[in-house]
Tab-separated table of C-alpha atoms in Angstrom:
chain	number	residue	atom	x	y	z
N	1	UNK	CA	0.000	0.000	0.000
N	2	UNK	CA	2.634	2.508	0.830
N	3	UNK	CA	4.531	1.504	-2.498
N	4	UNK	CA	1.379	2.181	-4.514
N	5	UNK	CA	0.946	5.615	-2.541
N	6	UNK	CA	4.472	6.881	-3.125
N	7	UNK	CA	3.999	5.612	-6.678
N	8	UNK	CA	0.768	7.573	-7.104
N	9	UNK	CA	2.613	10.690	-4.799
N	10	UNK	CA	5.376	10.643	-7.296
N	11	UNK	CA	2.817	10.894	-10.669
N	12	UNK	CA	1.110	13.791	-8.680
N	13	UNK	CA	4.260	15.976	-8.370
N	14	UNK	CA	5.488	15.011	-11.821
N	15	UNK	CA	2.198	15.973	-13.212
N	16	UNK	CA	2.397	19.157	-11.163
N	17	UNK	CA	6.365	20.112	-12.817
N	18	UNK	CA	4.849	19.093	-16.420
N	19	UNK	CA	1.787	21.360	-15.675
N	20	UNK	CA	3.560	24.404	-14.766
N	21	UNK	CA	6.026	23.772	-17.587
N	22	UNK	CA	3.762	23.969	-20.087
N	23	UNK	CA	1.595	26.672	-18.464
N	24	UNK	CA	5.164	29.297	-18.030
N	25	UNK	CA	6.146	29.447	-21.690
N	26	UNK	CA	2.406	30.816	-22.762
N	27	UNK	CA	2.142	33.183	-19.843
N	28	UNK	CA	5.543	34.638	-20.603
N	29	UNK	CA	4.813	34.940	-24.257
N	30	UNK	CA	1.654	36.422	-23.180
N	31	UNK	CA	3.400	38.805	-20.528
N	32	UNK	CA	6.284	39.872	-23.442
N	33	UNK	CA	3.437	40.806	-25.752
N	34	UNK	CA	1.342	43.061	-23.336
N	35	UNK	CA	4.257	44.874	-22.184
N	36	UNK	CA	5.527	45.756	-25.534
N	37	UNK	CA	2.301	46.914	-26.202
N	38	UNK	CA	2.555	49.003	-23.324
N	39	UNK	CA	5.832	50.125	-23.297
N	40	UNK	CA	5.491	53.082	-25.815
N	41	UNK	CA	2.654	54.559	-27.867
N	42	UNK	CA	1.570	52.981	-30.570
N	43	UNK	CA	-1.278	53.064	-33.304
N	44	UNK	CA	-4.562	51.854	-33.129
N	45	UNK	CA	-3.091	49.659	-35.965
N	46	UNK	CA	-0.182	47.924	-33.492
N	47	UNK	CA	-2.430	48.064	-30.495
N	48	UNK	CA	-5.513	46.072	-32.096
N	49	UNK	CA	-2.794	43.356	-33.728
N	50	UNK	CA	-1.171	42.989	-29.841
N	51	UNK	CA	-4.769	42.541	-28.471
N	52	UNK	CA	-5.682	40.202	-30.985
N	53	UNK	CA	-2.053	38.019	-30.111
N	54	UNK	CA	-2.678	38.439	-26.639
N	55	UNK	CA	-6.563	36.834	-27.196
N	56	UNK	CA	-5.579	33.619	-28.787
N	57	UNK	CA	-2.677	33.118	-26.809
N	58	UNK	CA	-5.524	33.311	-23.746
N	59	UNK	CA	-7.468	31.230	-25.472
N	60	UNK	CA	-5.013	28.788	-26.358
N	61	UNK	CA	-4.394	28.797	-22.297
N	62	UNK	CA	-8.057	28.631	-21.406
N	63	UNK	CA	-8.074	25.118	-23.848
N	64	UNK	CA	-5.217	23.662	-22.012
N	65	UNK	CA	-6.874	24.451	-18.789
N	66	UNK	CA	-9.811	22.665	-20.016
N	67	UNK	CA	-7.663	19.734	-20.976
N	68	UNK	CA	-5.830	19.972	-17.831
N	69	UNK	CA	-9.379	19.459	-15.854
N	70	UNK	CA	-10.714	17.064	-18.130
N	71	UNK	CA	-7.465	14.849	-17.965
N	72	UNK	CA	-8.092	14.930	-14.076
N	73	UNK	CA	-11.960	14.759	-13.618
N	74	UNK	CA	-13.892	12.198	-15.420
N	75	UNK	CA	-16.989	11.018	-13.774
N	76	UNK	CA	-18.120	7.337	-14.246
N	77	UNK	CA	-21.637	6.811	-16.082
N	78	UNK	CA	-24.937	7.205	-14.224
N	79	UNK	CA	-26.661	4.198	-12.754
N	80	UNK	CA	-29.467	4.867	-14.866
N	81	UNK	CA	-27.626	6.298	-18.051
N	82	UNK	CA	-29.498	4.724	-21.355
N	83	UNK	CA	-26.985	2.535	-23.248
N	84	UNK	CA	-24.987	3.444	-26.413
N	85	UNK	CA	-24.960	2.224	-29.963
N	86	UNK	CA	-21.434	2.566	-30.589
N	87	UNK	CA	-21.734	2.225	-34.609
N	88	UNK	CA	-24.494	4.749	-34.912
N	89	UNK	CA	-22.689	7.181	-32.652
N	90	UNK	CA	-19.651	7.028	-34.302
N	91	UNK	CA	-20.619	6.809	-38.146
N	92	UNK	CA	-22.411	10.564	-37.876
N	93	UNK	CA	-18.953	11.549	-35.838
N	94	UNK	CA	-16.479	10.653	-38.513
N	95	UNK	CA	-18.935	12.212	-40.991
N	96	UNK	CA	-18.171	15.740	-38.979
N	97	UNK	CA	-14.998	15.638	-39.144
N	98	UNK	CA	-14.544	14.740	-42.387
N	99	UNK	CA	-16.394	17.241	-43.480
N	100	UNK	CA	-14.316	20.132	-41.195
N	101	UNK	CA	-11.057	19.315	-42.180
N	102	UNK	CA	-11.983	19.110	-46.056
N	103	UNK	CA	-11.546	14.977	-46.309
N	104	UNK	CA	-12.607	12.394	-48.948
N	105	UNK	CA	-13.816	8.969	-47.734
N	106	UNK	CA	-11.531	7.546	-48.752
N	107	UNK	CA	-8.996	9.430	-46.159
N	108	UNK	CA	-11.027	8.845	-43.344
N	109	UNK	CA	-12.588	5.329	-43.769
N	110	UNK	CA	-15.297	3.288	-41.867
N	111	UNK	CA	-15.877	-0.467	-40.885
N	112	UNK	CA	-18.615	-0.584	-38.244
N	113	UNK	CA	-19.564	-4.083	-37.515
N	114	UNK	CA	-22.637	-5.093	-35.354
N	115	UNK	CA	-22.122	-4.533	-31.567
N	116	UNK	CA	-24.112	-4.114	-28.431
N	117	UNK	CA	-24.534	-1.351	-26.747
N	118	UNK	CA	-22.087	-0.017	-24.201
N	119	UNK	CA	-22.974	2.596	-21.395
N	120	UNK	CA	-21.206	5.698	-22.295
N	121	UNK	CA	-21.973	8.993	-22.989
N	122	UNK	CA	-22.563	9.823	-27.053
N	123	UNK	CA	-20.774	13.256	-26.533
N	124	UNK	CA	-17.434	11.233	-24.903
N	125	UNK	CA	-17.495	8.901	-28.038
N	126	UNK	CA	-17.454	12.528	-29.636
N	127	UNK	CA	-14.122	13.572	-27.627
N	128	UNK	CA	-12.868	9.728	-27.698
N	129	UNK	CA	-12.921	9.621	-31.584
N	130	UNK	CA	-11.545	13.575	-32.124
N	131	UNK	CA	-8.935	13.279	-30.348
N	132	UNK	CA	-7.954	9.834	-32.146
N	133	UNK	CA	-8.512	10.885	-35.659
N	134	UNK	CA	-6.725	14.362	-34.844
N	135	UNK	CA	-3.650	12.739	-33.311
N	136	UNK	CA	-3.773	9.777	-36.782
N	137	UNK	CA	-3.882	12.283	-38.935
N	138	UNK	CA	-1.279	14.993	-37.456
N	139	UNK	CA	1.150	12.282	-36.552
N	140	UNK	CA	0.128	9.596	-39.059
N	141	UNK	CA	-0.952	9.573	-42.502
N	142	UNK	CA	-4.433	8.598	-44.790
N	143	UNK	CA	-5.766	6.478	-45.161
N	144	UNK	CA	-7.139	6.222	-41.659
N	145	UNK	CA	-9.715	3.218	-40.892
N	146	UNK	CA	-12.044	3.789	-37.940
N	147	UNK	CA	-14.023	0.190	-36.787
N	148	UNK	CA	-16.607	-1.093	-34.558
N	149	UNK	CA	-16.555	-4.303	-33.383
N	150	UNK	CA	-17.788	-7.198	-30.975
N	151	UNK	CA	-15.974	-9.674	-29.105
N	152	UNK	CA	-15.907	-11.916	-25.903
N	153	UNK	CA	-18.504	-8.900	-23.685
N	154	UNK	CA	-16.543	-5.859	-25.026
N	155	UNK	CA	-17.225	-3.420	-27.478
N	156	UNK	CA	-13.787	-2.863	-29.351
N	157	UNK	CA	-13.264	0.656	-31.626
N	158	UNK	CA	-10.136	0.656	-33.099
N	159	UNK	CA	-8.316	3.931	-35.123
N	160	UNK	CA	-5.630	3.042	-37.692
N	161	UNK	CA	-3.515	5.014	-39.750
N	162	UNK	CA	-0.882	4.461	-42.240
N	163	UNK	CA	1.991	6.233	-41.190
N	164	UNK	CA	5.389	5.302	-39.886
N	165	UNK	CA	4.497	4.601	-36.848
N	166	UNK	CA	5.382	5.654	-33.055
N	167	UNK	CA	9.084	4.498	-31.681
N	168	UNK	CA	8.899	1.353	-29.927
N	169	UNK	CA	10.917	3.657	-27.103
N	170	UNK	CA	7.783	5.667	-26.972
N	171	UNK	CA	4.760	3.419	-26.899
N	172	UNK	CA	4.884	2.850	-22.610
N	173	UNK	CA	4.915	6.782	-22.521
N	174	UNK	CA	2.465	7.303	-25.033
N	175	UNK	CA	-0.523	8.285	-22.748
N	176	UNK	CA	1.208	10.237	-19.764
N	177	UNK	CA	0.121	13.623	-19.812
N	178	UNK	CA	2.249	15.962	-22.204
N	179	UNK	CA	4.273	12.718	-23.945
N	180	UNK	CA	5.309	13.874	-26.878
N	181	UNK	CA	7.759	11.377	-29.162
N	182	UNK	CA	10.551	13.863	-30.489
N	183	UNK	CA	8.907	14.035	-34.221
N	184	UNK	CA	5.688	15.436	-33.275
N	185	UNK	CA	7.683	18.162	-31.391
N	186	UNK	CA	7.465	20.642	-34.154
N	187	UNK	CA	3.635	19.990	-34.981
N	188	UNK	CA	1.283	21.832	-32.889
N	189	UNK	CA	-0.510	20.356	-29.856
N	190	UNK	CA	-0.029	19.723	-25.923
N	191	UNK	CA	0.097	16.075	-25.495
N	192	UNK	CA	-2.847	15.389	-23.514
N	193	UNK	CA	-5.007	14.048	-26.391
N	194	UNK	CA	-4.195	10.002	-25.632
N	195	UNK	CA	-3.966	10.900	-21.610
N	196	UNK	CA	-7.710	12.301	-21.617
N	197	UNK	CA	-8.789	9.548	-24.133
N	198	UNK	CA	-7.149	7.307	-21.303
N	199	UNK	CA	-8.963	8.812	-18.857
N	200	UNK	CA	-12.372	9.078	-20.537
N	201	UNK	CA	-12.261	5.092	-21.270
N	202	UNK	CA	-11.111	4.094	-17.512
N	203	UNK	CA	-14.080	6.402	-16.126
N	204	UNK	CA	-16.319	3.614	-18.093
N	205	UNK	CA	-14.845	0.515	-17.224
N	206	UNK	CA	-13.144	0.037	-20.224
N	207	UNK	CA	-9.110	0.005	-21.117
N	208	UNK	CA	-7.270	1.367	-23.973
N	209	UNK	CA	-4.204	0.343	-25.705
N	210	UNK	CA	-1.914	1.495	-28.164
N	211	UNK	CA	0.159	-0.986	-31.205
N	212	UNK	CA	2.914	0.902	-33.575
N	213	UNK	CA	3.825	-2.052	-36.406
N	214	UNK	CA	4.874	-5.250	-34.490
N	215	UNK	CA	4.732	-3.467	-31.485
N	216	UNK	CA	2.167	-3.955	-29.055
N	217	UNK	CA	1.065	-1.817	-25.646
N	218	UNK	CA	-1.399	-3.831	-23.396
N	219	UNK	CA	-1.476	-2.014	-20.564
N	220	UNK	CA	-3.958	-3.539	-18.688
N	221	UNK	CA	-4.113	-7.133	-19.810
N	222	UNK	CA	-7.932	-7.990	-21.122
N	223	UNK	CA	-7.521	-11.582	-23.303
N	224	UNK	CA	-8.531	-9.662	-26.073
N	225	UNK	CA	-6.213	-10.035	-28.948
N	226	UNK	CA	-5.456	-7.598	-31.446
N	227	UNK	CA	-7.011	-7.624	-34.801
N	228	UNK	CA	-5.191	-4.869	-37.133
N	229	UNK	CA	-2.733	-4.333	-40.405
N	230	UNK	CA	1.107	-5.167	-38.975
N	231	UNK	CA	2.273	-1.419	-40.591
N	232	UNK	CA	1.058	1.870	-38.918
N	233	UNK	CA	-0.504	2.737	-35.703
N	234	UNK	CA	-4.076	1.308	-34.406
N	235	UNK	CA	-5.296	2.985	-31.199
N	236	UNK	CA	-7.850	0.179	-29.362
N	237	UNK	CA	-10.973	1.297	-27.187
N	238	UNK	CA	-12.153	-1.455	-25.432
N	239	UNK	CA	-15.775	-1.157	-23.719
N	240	UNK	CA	-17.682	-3.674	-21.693
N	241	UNK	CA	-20.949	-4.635	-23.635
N	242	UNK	CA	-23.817	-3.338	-21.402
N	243	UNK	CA	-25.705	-5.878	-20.204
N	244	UNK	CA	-28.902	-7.325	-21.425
N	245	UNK	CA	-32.007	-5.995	-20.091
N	246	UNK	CA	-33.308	-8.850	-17.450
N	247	UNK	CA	-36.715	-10.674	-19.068
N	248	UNK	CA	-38.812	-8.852	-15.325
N	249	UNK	CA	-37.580	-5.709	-16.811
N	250	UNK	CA	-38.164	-5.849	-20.295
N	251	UNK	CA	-41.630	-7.212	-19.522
N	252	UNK	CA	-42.617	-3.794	-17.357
């Protein structure tokens, strides 16, 4: 017990150093910029093109607040919560995004099998899927393949790209909060996308895991082998099937 709590002590404080890392270089940026602004006069011109820097660099701190809260605050399902039809949930989801980042189907594919339902909310398949297809097809390449499946009581969705692929050095750090592998350094992002995906799918019951090529990432082991091309990167969701409605209840 003590080994677990200095373990989970030592993730706390770590988390803490990464969080104010990432938090200083914005807030400087954003200090730098209002002080020049300040520091002499300037036209309306200058002023209204420092304000508008200033804004998105708030905003852009107001987002990884959000992601910062979400990461650390995700509450498990209701009792009562009606269940989920993962493939009908999803298809209208990839359709979205297609659509707002100009893609073809054949970029962003589909192959959503018959499932049952699983008891999660439709709007975290929403953030579960985003953050997926946004980190397959910053860090990746098309086509990506998103699929619905059944097997053994879960409910499997799986995202797939074909690009190179993470480092096999990477894959146990892939979702700790702010992981970046040194090639997606340069692209824009916080690396929090696969922690709060993480921490969505845990909320539920459910575990996630991460394969690069030949490389595989079980973290939690489930029995549930993996079904996906040997090239790329497949991201696996794994969902217990909600249960079937008892015969007293279905009756009333």
């Amino acid at each position: 017990m003590l080994t677990a709590l200095d373990a989970a002590l030592e993730r706390e404080r770590r988390f803490v150093s990464d969080a104010s890392h990432e938090l200083r270089t914005p807030l400087t940026l954003l200090a730098a910029e209002l002080e020049l602004a300040l520091r002499r006069p300037r036209p309306a011109a200058e002023l209204e093109e420092a304000l508008r820097a200033a804004a998105a660099d708030t905003a852009g701190l107001i987002a990884l607040a959000d992601s910062l809260l979400d990461v650390g605050v995700q509450p498990a399902p209701a009792a009562g919560a009606p269940p989920t039809d993962l493939a009908r949930t999803v298809a209208p989801a990839v359709r979205r995004h297609r659509a707002a980042a100009g893609l073809t189907d054949d970029a962003v594919r589909t192959d959503l099998g018959p499932a049952p339902p699983v008891r999660i909310d439709p709007g975290r398949v929403d953030r579960i899927l985003t953050n997926l297809l946004d980190n397959a097809l910053r860090h990746g390449a098309a086509p990506v393949t998103v699929a619905v499946s059944a097997t053994d009581g879960w409910v499997r969705l799986t995202v797939h790209d074909a690009g190179p692929g993470m480092p096999a050095e990477f894959l146990p750090h892939a979702a700790e909060r702010f992981a970046r592998a040194d090639a997606a350094r340069t692209t824009p992002g916080t690396g929090l996308g696969l922690s709060l995906v993480d921490a969505i799918v845990t909320a539920h019951g459910g575990w996630l895991r991460w394969c690069s090529g030949a490389e595989h990432h079980h973290p939690q082991p489930t029995g549930v082998p993996c079904t996906h091309p040997g090239a790329g990167t497949t991201v696996t969701v794994l969902l217990p099937a909600a249960p079937e409605p008892s015969a007293d209840h279905a009756l009333t």
